[in-house]
Amino acid sequence: MRVPPSDLFLGICLGGLAGYVDTAGFVALYGLFTAHVTGNFVLIGATLTHPEHTTLLLKCLAFPAFALGVVATRLLGNRCERRGVVPIRSMLSMQLVLLVAFMATALLAVPITSPDAPLVLLTGMLGAAAMGVHNAAGKLQFARIAPTTVMTGNVTELLIDMTDLATGHATPAAKEKFVRFVWPVLAFALGCIAGGAGYVHFGFWCLLAPIAAVAVLLLFPWQVAKPAHV
């Protein structure tokens, strides 16, 4: 592979990966969203309405883990830029390590019978950290493609553009944006279906699929030298 992947390939790959990991984690870890802070806010509020609060700690610990993933990605990016190196490969490598740790810890935690078990809590935190890296890398290095985790905004953009296209008010830029946003949305949806089915049939071994996806991205020639910032 002599050139970086196309934006279309990136949108499909990263969108499908996010939907897959998010759904597998949700099904396996008592409704935990590994990639969506908004979803966990809602679930924490819903959990507090029940007297048991059995999954509250798991969902709350996902926040600092997600934040650490984002902060670590930002710091890593800054360090790479000071050295004059494109940080994409380093960010993908960090996500790969966290996804492997996520799967390994999850396999050690099986059978999962309590959301408060230490290994279950660690599993959820590693999954959230991995997707924190995913979100941060999307903002910092893949901003030219549509977001691959926040589908509410993407669907809103698509509906606006579809309305303009249907009524003849669409500009060439709107048509281009429609194409740019539609593929990550479709990939995320298919990833959700595959992630749920994967966990049902293969348990946490299903996480080999997103691990393989990141490994494939690492095969591309990202490491291109850049002038260091003065």
mmCIF file with all atom_site columns, C-alpha atoms in Angstrom:
data_model
loop_
_atom_site.group_PDB
_atom_site.id
_atom_site.type_symbol
_atom_site.label_atom_id
_atom_site.label_alt_id
_atom_site.label_comp_id
_atom_site.label_asym_id
_atom_site.label_entity_id
_atom_site.label_seq_id
_atom_site.pdbx_PDB_ins_code
_atom_site.Cartn_x
_atom_site.Cartn_y
_atom_site.Cartn_z
_atom_site.occupancy
_atom_site.B_iso_or_equiv
_atom_site.pdbx_formal_charge
_atom_site.auth_seq_id
_atom_site.auth_comp_id
_atom_site.auth_asym_id
_atom_site.auth_atom_id
_atom_site.pdbx_PDB_model_num
ATOM 1   C CA . MET A 1 1   ? 0.000   0.000   0.000  1.00 0.00 ? 1   MET A CA 1
ATOM 2   C CA . ARG A 1 2   ? 1.845   3.094   -1.259 1.00 0.00 ? 2   ARG A CA 1
ATOM 3   C CA . VAL A 1 3   ? -0.685  5.821   -0.549 1.00 0.00 ? 3   VAL A CA 1
ATOM 4   C CA . PRO A 1 4   ? -2.877  6.646   2.459  1.00 0.00 ? 4   PRO A CA 1
ATOM 5   C CA . PRO A 1 5   ? -6.463  5.358   2.315  1.00 0.00 ? 5   PRO A CA 1
ATOM 6   C CA . SER A 1 6   ? -9.152  7.407   0.631  1.00 0.00 ? 6   SER A CA 1
ATOM 7   C CA . ASP A 1 7   ? -11.557 9.455   2.729  1.00 0.00 ? 7   ASP A CA 1
ATOM 8   C CA . LEU A 1 8   ? -14.340 7.095   1.657  1.00 0.00 ? 8   LEU A CA 1
ATOM 9   C CA . PHE A 1 9   ? -12.427 4.073   2.956  1.00 0.00 ? 9   PHE A CA 1
ATOM 10  C CA . LEU A 1 10  ? -11.606 5.875   6.202  1.00 0.00 ? 10  LEU A CA 1
ATOM 11  C CA . GLY A 1 11  ? -15.211 6.918   6.780  1.00 0.00 ? 11  GLY A CA 1
ATOM 12  C CA . ILE A 1 12  ? -16.510 3.415   6.220  1.00 0.00 ? 12  ILE A CA 1
ATOM 13  C CA . CYS A 1 13  ? -13.762 1.691   8.236  1.00 0.00 ? 13  CYS A CA 1
ATOM 14  C CA . LEU A 1 14  ? -13.823 4.044   11.233 1.00 0.00 ? 14  LEU A CA 1
ATOM 15  C CA . GLY A 1 15  ? -17.613 4.360   11.258 1.00 0.00 ? 15  GLY A CA 1
ATOM 16  C CA . GLY A 1 16  ? -18.121 0.605   11.137 1.00 0.00 ? 16  GLY A CA 1
ATOM 17  C CA . LEU A 1 17  ? -15.489 0.093   13.842 1.00 0.00 ? 17  LEU A CA 1
ATOM 18  C CA . ALA A 1 18  ? -17.155 2.599   16.180 1.00 0.00 ? 18  ALA A CA 1
ATOM 19  C CA . GLY A 1 19  ? -20.612 1.098   15.762 1.00 0.00 ? 19  GLY A CA 1
ATOM 20  C CA . TYR A 1 20  ? -19.245 -2.421  16.221 1.00 0.00 ? 20  TYR A CA 1
ATOM 21  C CA . VAL A 1 21  ? -17.320 -1.721  19.434 1.00 0.00 ? 21  VAL A CA 1
ATOM 22  C CA . ASP A 1 22  ? -20.061 0.451   20.903 1.00 0.00 ? 22  ASP A CA 1
ATOM 23  C CA . THR A 1 23  ? -22.753 -2.188  20.374 1.00 0.00 ? 23  THR A CA 1
ATOM 24  C CA . ALA A 1 24  ? -20.636 -5.140  21.483 1.00 0.00 ? 24  ALA A CA 1
ATOM 25  C CA . GLY A 1 25  ? -19.769 -3.256  24.669 1.00 0.00 ? 25  GLY A CA 1
ATOM 26  C CA . PHE A 1 26  ? -23.385 -2.255  25.225 1.00 0.00 ? 26  PHE A CA 1
ATOM 27  C CA . VAL A 1 27  ? -24.635 -5.837  24.889 1.00 0.00 ? 27  VAL A CA 1
ATOM 28  C CA . ALA A 1 28  ? -21.843 -7.351  26.969 1.00 0.00 ? 28  ALA A CA 1
ATOM 29  C CA . LEU A 1 29  ? -21.320 -4.748  29.694 1.00 0.00 ? 29  LEU A CA 1
ATOM 30  C CA . TYR A 1 30  ? -24.743 -3.963  31.106 1.00 0.00 ? 30  TYR A CA 1
ATOM 31  C CA . GLY A 1 31  ? -25.624 -1.220  28.659 1.00 0.00 ? 31  GLY A CA 1
ATOM 32  C CA . LEU A 1 32  ? -22.297 0.633   28.700 1.00 0.00 ? 32  LEU A CA 1
ATOM 33  C CA . PHE A 1 33  ? -21.566 2.921   25.744 1.00 0.00 ? 33  PHE A CA 1
ATOM 34  C CA . THR A 1 34  ? -17.824 2.854   25.140 1.00 0.00 ? 34  THR A CA 1
ATOM 35  C CA . ALA A 1 35  ? -17.873 5.544   22.442 1.00 0.00 ? 35  ALA A CA 1
ATOM 36  C CA . HIS A 1 36  ? -20.752 7.836   23.436 1.00 0.00 ? 36  HIS A CA 1
ATOM 37  C CA . VAL A 1 37  ? -20.512 10.136  26.425 1.00 0.00 ? 37  VAL A CA 1
ATOM 38  C CA . THR A 1 38  ? -24.048 11.393  25.773 1.00 0.00 ? 38  THR A CA 1
ATOM 39  C CA . GLY A 1 39  ? -25.494 7.895   25.966 1.00 0.00 ? 39  GLY A CA 1
ATOM 40  C CA . ASN A 1 40  ? -23.783 7.241   29.290 1.00 0.00 ? 40  ASN A CA 1
ATOM 41  C CA . PHE A 1 41  ? -25.152 10.498  30.722 1.00 0.00 ? 41  PHE A CA 1
ATOM 42  C CA . VAL A 1 42  ? -28.653 9.283   29.872 1.00 0.00 ? 42  VAL A CA 1
ATOM 43  C CA . LEU A 1 43  ? -28.004 5.820   31.281 1.00 0.00 ? 43  LEU A CA 1
ATOM 44  C CA . ILE A 1 44  ? -26.599 7.213   34.533 1.00 0.00 ? 44  ILE A CA 1
ATOM 45  C CA . GLY A 1 45  ? -29.734 9.314   34.929 1.00 0.00 ? 45  GLY A CA 1
ATOM 46  C CA . ALA A 1 46  ? -31.901 6.273   34.235 1.00 0.00 ? 46  ALA A CA 1
ATOM 47  C CA . THR A 1 47  ? -29.878 4.116   36.633 1.00 0.00 ? 47  THR A CA 1
ATOM 48  C CA . LEU A 1 48  ? -30.368 6.610   39.453 1.00 0.00 ? 48  LEU A CA 1
ATOM 49  C CA . THR A 1 49  ? -34.130 6.078   39.227 1.00 0.00 ? 49  THR A CA 1
ATOM 50  C CA . HIS A 1 50  ? -33.660 2.475   40.369 1.00 0.00 ? 50  HIS A CA 1
ATOM 51  C CA . PRO A 1 51  ? -32.927 1.826   44.050 1.00 0.00 ? 51  PRO A CA 1
ATOM 52  C CA . GLU A 1 52  ? -30.257 -0.795  43.323 1.00 0.00 ? 52  GLU A CA 1
ATOM 53  C CA . HIS A 1 53  ? -27.921 1.404   41.221 1.00 0.00 ? 53  HIS A CA 1
ATOM 54  C CA . THR A 1 54  ? -26.172 -1.834  40.229 1.00 0.00 ? 54  THR A CA 1
ATOM 55  C CA . THR A 1 55  ? -24.449 -0.521  37.102 1.00 0.00 ? 55  THR A CA 1
ATOM 56  C CA . LEU A 1 56  ? -23.778 3.040   38.259 1.00 0.00 ? 56  LEU A CA 1
ATOM 57  C CA . LEU A 1 57  ? -20.076 2.559   39.076 1.00 0.00 ? 57  LEU A CA 1
ATOM 58  C CA . LEU A 1 58  ? -19.345 0.908   35.725 1.00 0.00 ? 58  LEU A CA 1
ATOM 59  C CA . LYS A 1 59  ? -20.913 3.784   33.805 1.00 0.00 ? 59  LYS A CA 1
ATOM 60  C CA . CYS A 1 60  ? -19.337 6.483   35.951 1.00 0.00 ? 60  CYS A CA 1
ATOM 61  C CA . LEU A 1 61  ? -15.834 5.032   35.592 1.00 0.00 ? 61  LEU A CA 1
ATOM 62  C CA . ALA A 1 62  ? -16.231 5.141   31.820 1.00 0.00 ? 62  ALA A CA 1
ATOM 63  C CA . PHE A 1 63  ? -16.027 8.955   31.935 1.00 0.00 ? 63  PHE A CA 1
ATOM 64  C CA . PRO A 1 64  ? -12.503 9.332   33.363 1.00 0.00 ? 64  PRO A CA 1
ATOM 65  C CA . ALA A 1 65  ? -11.306 6.441   31.186 1.00 0.00 ? 65  ALA A CA 1
ATOM 66  C CA . PHE A 1 66  ? -12.726 8.086   28.068 1.00 0.00 ? 66  PHE A CA 1
ATOM 67  C CA . ALA A 1 67  ? -11.214 11.419  29.137 1.00 0.00 ? 67  ALA A CA 1
ATOM 68  C CA . LEU A 1 68  ? -7.794  9.823   29.657 1.00 0.00 ? 68  LEU A CA 1
ATOM 69  C CA . GLY A 1 69  ? -7.976  8.378   26.149 1.00 0.00 ? 69  GLY A CA 1
ATOM 70  C CA . VAL A 1 70  ? -8.747  11.805  24.692 1.00 0.00 ? 70  VAL A CA 1
ATOM 71  C CA . VAL A 1 71  ? -6.066  13.618  26.729 1.00 0.00 ? 71  VAL A CA 1
ATOM 72  C CA . ALA A 1 72  ? -3.417  10.980  25.989 1.00 0.00 ? 72  ALA A CA 1
ATOM 73  C CA . THR A 1 73  ? -4.189  11.240  22.273 1.00 0.00 ? 73  THR A CA 1
ATOM 74  C CA . ARG A 1 74  ? -3.859  15.021  22.353 1.00 0.00 ? 74  ARG A CA 1
ATOM 75  C CA . LEU A 1 75  ? -0.549  14.860  24.218 1.00 0.00 ? 75  LEU A CA 1
ATOM 76  C CA . LEU A 1 76  ? 0.742   12.175  21.868 1.00 0.00 ? 76  LEU A CA 1
ATOM 77  C CA . GLY A 1 77  ? -0.236  14.290  18.871 1.00 0.00 ? 77  GLY A CA 1
ATOM 78  C CA . ASN A 1 78  ? 1.537   17.334  20.295 1.00 0.00 ? 78  ASN A CA 1
ATOM 79  C CA . ARG A 1 79  ? 4.679   15.306  20.911 1.00 0.00 ? 79  ARG A CA 1
ATOM 80  C CA . CYS A 1 80  ? 4.684   13.893  17.381 1.00 0.00 ? 80  CYS A CA 1
ATOM 81  C CA . GLU A 1 81  ? 4.183   17.321  15.850 1.00 0.00 ? 81  GLU A CA 1
ATOM 82  C CA . ARG A 1 82  ? 7.115   18.728  17.840 1.00 0.00 ? 82  ARG A CA 1
ATOM 83  C CA . ARG A 1 83  ? 9.232   15.958  16.346 1.00 0.00 ? 83  ARG A CA 1
ATOM 84  C CA . GLY A 1 84  ? 7.958   16.726  12.843 1.00 0.00 ? 84  GLY A CA 1
ATOM 85  C CA . VAL A 1 85  ? 6.106   13.420  12.492 1.00 0.00 ? 85  VAL A CA 1
ATOM 86  C CA . VAL A 1 86  ? 2.509   12.828  11.415 1.00 0.00 ? 86  VAL A CA 1
ATOM 87  C CA . PRO A 1 87  ? 0.856   11.380  14.560 1.00 0.00 ? 87  PRO A CA 1
ATOM 88  C CA . ILE A 1 88  ? -1.750  9.155   12.890 1.00 0.00 ? 88  ILE A CA 1
ATOM 89  C CA . ARG A 1 89  ? 0.275   5.945   13.160 1.00 0.00 ? 89  ARG A CA 1
ATOM 90  C CA . SER A 1 90  ? 1.033   6.574   16.843 1.00 0.00 ? 90  SER A CA 1
ATOM 91  C CA . MET A 1 91  ? -2.633  7.273   17.594 1.00 0.00 ? 91  MET A CA 1
ATOM 92  C CA . LEU A 1 92  ? -3.795  4.164   15.767 1.00 0.00 ? 92  LEU A CA 1
ATOM 93  C CA . SER A 1 93  ? -1.153  2.114   17.589 1.00 0.00 ? 93  SER A CA 1
ATOM 94  C CA . MET A 1 94  ? -2.404  3.375   20.947 1.00 0.00 ? 94  MET A CA 1
ATOM 95  C CA . GLN A 1 95  ? -5.975  2.507   20.013 1.00 0.00 ? 95  GLN A CA 1
ATOM 96  C CA . LEU A 1 96  ? -4.853  -0.947  18.876 1.00 0.00 ? 96  LEU A CA 1
ATOM 97  C CA . VAL A 1 97  ? -3.082  -1.615  22.193 1.00 0.00 ? 97  VAL A CA 1
ATOM 98  C CA . LEU A 1 98  ? -6.156  -0.509  24.151 1.00 0.00 ? 98  LEU A CA 1
ATOM 99  C CA . LEU A 1 99  ? -8.505  -2.639  22.038 1.00 0.00 ? 99  LEU A CA 1
ATOM 100 C CA . VAL A 1 100 ? -6.294  -5.690  22.554 1.00 0.00 ? 100 VAL A CA 1
ATOM 101 C CA . ALA A 1 101 ? -6.220  -4.993  26.312 1.00 0.00 ? 101 ALA A CA 1
ATOM 102 C CA . PHE A 1 102 ? -10.002 -4.502  26.225 1.00 0.00 ? 102 PHE A CA 1
ATOM 103 C CA . MET A 1 103 ? -10.517 -7.934  24.666 1.00 0.00 ? 103 MET A CA 1
ATOM 104 C CA . ALA A 1 104 ? -7.930  -9.681  26.847 1.00 0.00 ? 104 ALA A CA 1
ATOM 105 C CA . THR A 1 105 ? -9.379  -8.288  30.085 1.00 0.00 ? 105 THR A CA 1
ATOM 106 C CA . ALA A 1 106 ? -12.901 -9.100  28.947 1.00 0.00 ? 106 ALA A CA 1
ATOM 107 C CA . LEU A 1 107 ? -11.934 -12.717 28.273 1.00 0.00 ? 107 LEU A CA 1
ATOM 108 C CA . LEU A 1 108 ? -10.395 -12.942 31.735 1.00 0.00 ? 108 LEU A CA 1
ATOM 109 C CA . ALA A 1 109 ? -13.601 -11.511 33.238 1.00 0.00 ? 109 ALA A CA 1
ATOM 110 C CA . VAL A 1 110 ? -15.825 -14.192 31.678 1.00 0.00 ? 110 VAL A CA 1
ATOM 111 C CA . PRO A 1 111 ? -18.306 -15.263 32.935 1.00 0.00 ? 111 PRO A CA 1
ATOM 112 C CA . ILE A 1 112 ? -19.562 -11.758 33.642 1.00 0.00 ? 112 ILE A CA 1
ATOM 113 C CA . THR A 1 113 ? -22.068 -11.987 36.459 1.00 0.00 ? 113 THR A CA 1
ATOM 114 C CA . SER A 1 114 ? -21.693 -8.631  38.218 1.00 0.00 ? 114 SER A CA 1
ATOM 115 C CA . PRO A 1 115 ? -21.144 -5.105  36.875 1.00 0.00 ? 115 PRO A CA 1
ATOM 116 C CA . ASP A 1 116 ? -19.102 -4.260  39.979 1.00 0.00 ? 116 ASP A CA 1
ATOM 117 C CA . ALA A 1 117 ? -16.515 -7.034  39.582 1.00 0.00 ? 117 ALA A CA 1
ATOM 118 C CA . PRO A 1 118 ? -13.008 -5.514  39.318 1.00 0.00 ? 118 PRO A CA 1
ATOM 119 C CA . LEU A 1 119 ? -12.215 -7.115  35.969 1.00 0.00 ? 119 LEU A CA 1
ATOM 120 C CA . VAL A 1 120 ? -15.559 -6.013  34.551 1.00 0.00 ? 120 VAL A CA 1
ATOM 121 C CA . LEU A 1 121 ? -14.901 -2.434  35.667 1.00 0.00 ? 121 LEU A CA 1
ATOM 122 C CA . LEU A 1 122 ? -11.428 -2.568  34.121 1.00 0.00 ? 122 LEU A CA 1
ATOM 123 C CA . THR A 1 123 ? -12.852 -4.000  30.916 1.00 0.00 ? 123 THR A CA 1
ATOM 124 C CA . GLY A 1 124 ? -15.331 -1.149  30.603 1.00 0.00 ? 124 GLY A CA 1
ATOM 125 C CA . MET A 1 125 ? -12.641 1.429   31.294 1.00 0.00 ? 125 MET A CA 1
ATOM 126 C CA . LEU A 1 126 ? -10.296 -0.005  28.668 1.00 0.00 ? 126 LEU A CA 1
ATOM 127 C CA . GLY A 1 127 ? -13.072 -0.039  26.086 1.00 0.00 ? 127 GLY A CA 1
ATOM 128 C CA . ALA A 1 128 ? -13.982 3.566   26.876 1.00 0.00 ? 128 ALA A CA 1
ATOM 129 C CA . ALA A 1 129 ? -10.316 4.617   26.738 1.00 0.00 ? 129 ALA A CA 1
ATOM 130 C CA . ALA A 1 130 ? -9.879  2.956   23.332 1.00 0.00 ? 130 ALA A CA 1
ATOM 131 C CA . MET A 1 131 ? -12.878 4.821   21.969 1.00 0.00 ? 131 MET A CA 1
ATOM 132 C CA . GLY A 1 132 ? -11.685 8.036   23.584 1.00 0.00 ? 132 GLY A CA 1
ATOM 133 C CA . VAL A 1 133 ? -8.611  7.672   21.379 1.00 0.00 ? 133 VAL A CA 1
ATOM 134 C CA . HIS A 1 134 ? -10.897 6.983   18.418 1.00 0.00 ? 134 HIS A CA 1
ATOM 135 C CA . ASN A 1 135 ? -12.925 10.141  19.050 1.00 0.00 ? 135 ASN A CA 1
ATOM 136 C CA . ALA A 1 136 ? -9.879  12.336  19.618 1.00 0.00 ? 136 ALA A CA 1
ATOM 137 C CA . ALA A 1 137 ? -8.085  11.047  16.523 1.00 0.00 ? 137 ALA A CA 1
ATOM 138 C CA . GLY A 1 138 ? -11.222 11.757  14.522 1.00 0.00 ? 138 GLY A CA 1
ATOM 139 C CA . LYS A 1 139 ? -11.180 15.379  15.653 1.00 0.00 ? 139 LYS A CA 1
ATOM 140 C CA . LEU A 1 140 ? -7.437  15.903  15.397 1.00 0.00 ? 140 LEU A CA 1
ATOM 141 C CA . GLN A 1 141 ? -6.401  13.909  12.322 1.00 0.00 ? 141 GLN A CA 1
ATOM 142 C CA . PHE A 1 142 ? -9.526  12.870  10.413 1.00 0.00 ? 142 PHE A CA 1
ATOM 143 C CA . ALA A 1 143 ? -11.558 16.065  10.628 1.00 0.00 ? 143 ALA A CA 1
ATOM 144 C CA . ARG A 1 144 ? -11.898 16.154  6.833  1.00 0.00 ? 144 ARG A CA 1
ATOM 145 C CA . ILE A 1 145 ? -14.239 13.154  6.939  1.00 0.00 ? 145 ILE A CA 1
ATOM 146 C CA . ALA A 1 146 ? -17.604 13.043  8.689  1.00 0.00 ? 146 ALA A CA 1
ATOM 147 C CA . PRO A 1 147 ? -17.598 12.178  12.411 1.00 0.00 ? 147 PRO A CA 1
ATOM 148 C CA . THR A 1 148 ? -17.605 8.407   12.866 1.00 0.00 ? 148 THR A CA 1
ATOM 149 C CA . THR A 1 149 ? -19.185 8.161   16.321 1.00 0.00 ? 149 THR A CA 1
ATOM 150 C CA . VAL A 1 150 ? -21.684 11.032  16.748 1.00 0.00 ? 150 VAL A CA 1
ATOM 151 C CA . MET A 1 151 ? -24.442 9.873   14.436 1.00 0.00 ? 151 MET A CA 1
ATOM 152 C CA . THR A 1 152 ? -27.097 12.309  15.663 1.00 0.00 ? 152 THR A CA 1
ATOM 153 C CA . GLY A 1 153 ? -25.245 15.210  14.078 1.00 0.00 ? 153 GLY A CA 1
ATOM 154 C CA . ASN A 1 154 ? -24.516 13.205  10.936 1.00 0.00 ? 154 ASN A CA 1
ATOM 155 C CA . VAL A 1 155 ? -28.141 12.194  10.453 1.00 0.00 ? 155 VAL A CA 1
ATOM 156 C CA . THR A 1 156 ? -29.234 15.799  10.987 1.00 0.00 ? 156 THR A CA 1
ATOM 157 C CA . GLU A 1 157 ? -26.802 16.939  8.281  1.00 0.00 ? 157 GLU A CA 1
ATOM 158 C CA . LEU A 1 158 ? -28.032 14.215  5.946  1.00 0.00 ? 158 LEU A CA 1
ATOM 159 C CA . LEU A 1 159 ? -31.683 15.137  6.417  1.00 0.00 ? 159 LEU A CA 1
ATOM 160 C CA . ILE A 1 160 ? -30.962 18.816  5.768  1.00 0.00 ? 160 ILE A CA 1
ATOM 161 C CA . ASP A 1 161 ? -29.040 17.964  2.596  1.00 0.00 ? 161 ASP A CA 1
ATOM 162 C CA . MET A 1 162 ? -31.706 15.469  1.482  1.00 0.00 ? 162 MET A CA 1
ATOM 163 C CA . THR A 1 163 ? -34.358 18.144  1.891  1.00 0.00 ? 163 THR A CA 1
ATOM 164 C CA . ASP A 1 164 ? -32.307 20.599  -0.182 1.00 0.00 ? 164 ASP A CA 1
ATOM 165 C CA . LEU A 1 165 ? -31.674 17.971  -2.847 1.00 0.00 ? 165 LEU A CA 1
ATOM 166 C CA . ALA A 1 166 ? -35.349 17.041  -3.032 1.00 0.00 ? 166 ALA A CA 1
ATOM 167 C CA . THR A 1 167 ? -36.500 20.661  -3.299 1.00 0.00 ? 167 THR A CA 1
ATOM 168 C CA . GLY A 1 168 ? -33.827 21.737  -5.770 1.00 0.00 ? 168 GLY A CA 1
ATOM 169 C CA . HIS A 1 169 ? -32.035 24.047  -3.345 1.00 0.00 ? 169 HIS A CA 1
ATOM 170 C CA . ALA A 1 170 ? -28.879 21.954  -3.003 1.00 0.00 ? 170 ALA A CA 1
ATOM 171 C CA . THR A 1 171 ? -25.550 23.523  -3.911 1.00 0.00 ? 171 THR A CA 1
ATOM 172 C CA . PRO A 1 172 ? -22.649 21.460  -5.307 1.00 0.00 ? 172 PRO A CA 1
ATOM 173 C CA . ALA A 1 173 ? -21.089 21.685  -1.827 1.00 0.00 ? 173 ALA A CA 1
ATOM 174 C CA . ALA A 1 174 ? -24.255 20.223  -0.283 1.00 0.00 ? 174 ALA A CA 1
ATOM 175 C CA . LYS A 1 175 ? -24.164 17.309  -2.717 1.00 0.00 ? 175 LYS A CA 1
ATOM 176 C CA . GLU A 1 176 ? -20.534 16.635  -1.845 1.00 0.00 ? 176 GLU A CA 1
ATOM 177 C CA . LYS A 1 177 ? -21.314 16.844  1.871  1.00 0.00 ? 177 LYS A CA 1
ATOM 178 C CA . PHE A 1 178 ? -24.202 14.402  1.485  1.00 0.00 ? 178 PHE A CA 1
ATOM 179 C CA . VAL A 1 179 ? -21.889 11.801  -0.036 1.00 0.00 ? 179 VAL A CA 1
ATOM 180 C CA . ARG A 1 180 ? -19.275 12.479  2.658  1.00 0.00 ? 180 ARG A CA 1
ATOM 181 C CA . PHE A 1 181 ? -21.757 11.952  5.509  1.00 0.00 ? 181 PHE A CA 1
ATOM 182 C CA . VAL A 1 182 ? -23.909 9.107   4.195  1.00 0.00 ? 182 VAL A CA 1
ATOM 183 C CA . TRP A 1 183 ? -21.209 6.422   4.132  1.00 0.00 ? 183 TRP A CA 1
ATOM 184 C CA . PRO A 1 184 ? -20.071 6.731   7.783  1.00 0.00 ? 184 PRO A CA 1
ATOM 185 C CA . VAL A 1 185 ? -23.724 6.646   8.875  1.00 0.00 ? 185 VAL A CA 1
ATOM 186 C CA . LEU A 1 186 ? -24.419 3.480   6.889  1.00 0.00 ? 186 LEU A CA 1
ATOM 187 C CA . ALA A 1 187 ? -21.154 1.916   8.059  1.00 0.00 ? 187 ALA A CA 1
ATOM 188 C CA . PHE A 1 188 ? -21.917 2.746   11.695 1.00 0.00 ? 188 PHE A CA 1
ATOM 189 C CA . ALA A 1 189 ? -25.385 1.186   11.395 1.00 0.00 ? 189 ALA A CA 1
ATOM 190 C CA . LEU A 1 190 ? -23.991 -1.989  9.834  1.00 0.00 ? 190 LEU A CA 1
ATOM 191 C CA . GLY A 1 191 ? -21.233 -2.024  12.435 1.00 0.00 ? 191 GLY A CA 1
ATOM 192 C CA . CYS A 1 192 ? -23.853 -1.921  15.192 1.00 0.00 ? 192 CYS A CA 1
ATOM 193 C CA . ILE A 1 193 ? -25.644 -4.919  13.708 1.00 0.00 ? 193 ILE A CA 1
ATOM 194 C CA . ALA A 1 194 ? -22.387 -6.824  13.255 1.00 0.00 ? 194 ALA A CA 1
ATOM 195 C CA . GLY A 1 195 ? -21.157 -5.956  16.767 1.00 0.00 ? 195 GLY A CA 1
ATOM 196 C CA . GLY A 1 196 ? -24.320 -7.213  18.419 1.00 0.00 ? 196 GLY A CA 1
ATOM 197 C CA . ALA A 1 197 ? -24.399 -10.390 16.345 1.00 0.00 ? 197 ALA A CA 1
ATOM 198 C CA . GLY A 1 198 ? -20.674 -10.908 16.828 1.00 0.00 ? 198 GLY A CA 1
ATOM 199 C CA . TYR A 1 199 ? -20.925 -10.842 20.597 1.00 0.00 ? 199 TYR A CA 1
ATOM 200 C CA . VAL A 1 200 ? -23.943 -13.148 20.641 1.00 0.00 ? 200 VAL A CA 1
ATOM 201 C CA . HIS A 1 201 ? -22.156 -15.746 18.512 1.00 0.00 ? 201 HIS A CA 1
ATOM 202 C CA . PHE A 1 202 ? -18.514 -15.371 19.564 1.00 0.00 ? 202 PHE A CA 1
ATOM 203 C CA . GLY A 1 203 ? -18.478 -13.580 22.888 1.00 0.00 ? 203 GLY A CA 1
ATOM 204 C CA . PHE A 1 204 ? -15.584 -11.202 23.418 1.00 0.00 ? 204 PHE A CA 1
ATOM 205 C CA . TRP A 1 205 ? -13.605 -12.920 20.679 1.00 0.00 ? 205 TRP A CA 1
ATOM 206 C CA . CYS A 1 206 ? -15.727 -10.778 18.354 1.00 0.00 ? 206 CYS A CA 1
ATOM 207 C CA . LEU A 1 207 ? -13.399 -7.883  19.214 1.00 0.00 ? 207 LEU A CA 1
ATOM 208 C CA . LEU A 1 208 ? -10.830 -9.428  16.893 1.00 0.00 ? 208 LEU A CA 1
ATOM 209 C CA . ALA A 1 209 ? -12.735 -7.719  14.052 1.00 0.00 ? 209 ALA A CA 1
ATOM 210 C CA . PRO A 1 210 ? -12.133 -4.092  15.154 1.00 0.00 ? 210 PRO A CA 1
ATOM 211 C CA . ILE A 1 211 ? -8.589  -5.036  16.190 1.00 0.00 ? 211 ILE A CA 1
ATOM 212 C CA . ALA A 1 212 ? -8.009  -6.301  12.651 1.00 0.00 ? 212 ALA A CA 1
ATOM 213 C CA . ALA A 1 213 ? -9.526  -3.116  11.203 1.00 0.00 ? 213 ALA A CA 1
ATOM 214 C CA . VAL A 1 214 ? -7.060  -0.905  13.092 1.00 0.00 ? 214 VAL A CA 1
ATOM 215 C CA . ALA A 1 215 ? -4.211  -3.236  12.141 1.00 0.00 ? 215 ALA A CA 1
ATOM 216 C CA . VAL A 1 216 ? -5.138  -2.814  8.458  1.00 0.00 ? 216 VAL A CA 1
ATOM 217 C CA . LEU A 1 217 ? -5.096  0.966   8.813  1.00 0.00 ? 217 LEU A CA 1
ATOM 218 C CA . LEU A 1 218 ? -1.611  0.713   10.287 1.00 0.00 ? 218 LEU A CA 1
ATOM 219 C CA . LEU A 1 219 ? -0.414  -0.909  7.054  1.00 0.00 ? 219 LEU A CA 1
ATOM 220 C CA . PHE A 1 220 ? -0.881  2.356   5.192  1.00 0.00 ? 220 PHE A CA 1
ATOM 221 C CA . PRO A 1 221 ? 2.050   4.799   4.919  1.00 0.00 ? 221 PRO A CA 1
ATOM 222 C CA . TRP A 1 222 ? 1.019   7.384   7.504  1.00 0.00 ? 222 TRP A CA 1
ATOM 223 C CA . GLN A 1 223 ? 4.472   8.181   8.831  1.00 0.00 ? 223 GLN A CA 1
ATOM 224 C CA . VAL A 1 224 ? 5.366   11.111  6.614  1.00 0.00 ? 224 VAL A CA 1
ATOM 225 C CA . ALA A 1 225 ? 7.901   13.642  7.855  1.00 0.00 ? 225 ALA A CA 1
ATOM 226 C CA . LYS A 1 226 ? 6.729   17.201  8.375  1.00 0.00 ? 226 LYS A CA 1
ATOM 227 C CA . PRO A 1 227 ? 8.641   20.335  9.301  1.00 0.00 ? 227 PRO A CA 1
ATOM 228 C CA . ALA A 1 228 ? 8.841   20.626  13.083 1.00 0.00 ? 228 ALA A CA 1
ATOM 229 C CA . HIS A 1 229 ? 7.131   23.617  14.669 1.00 0.00 ? 229 HIS A CA 1
ATOM 230 C CA . VAL A 1 230 ? 9.525   26.322  15.752 1.00 0.00 ? 230 VAL A CA 1
#
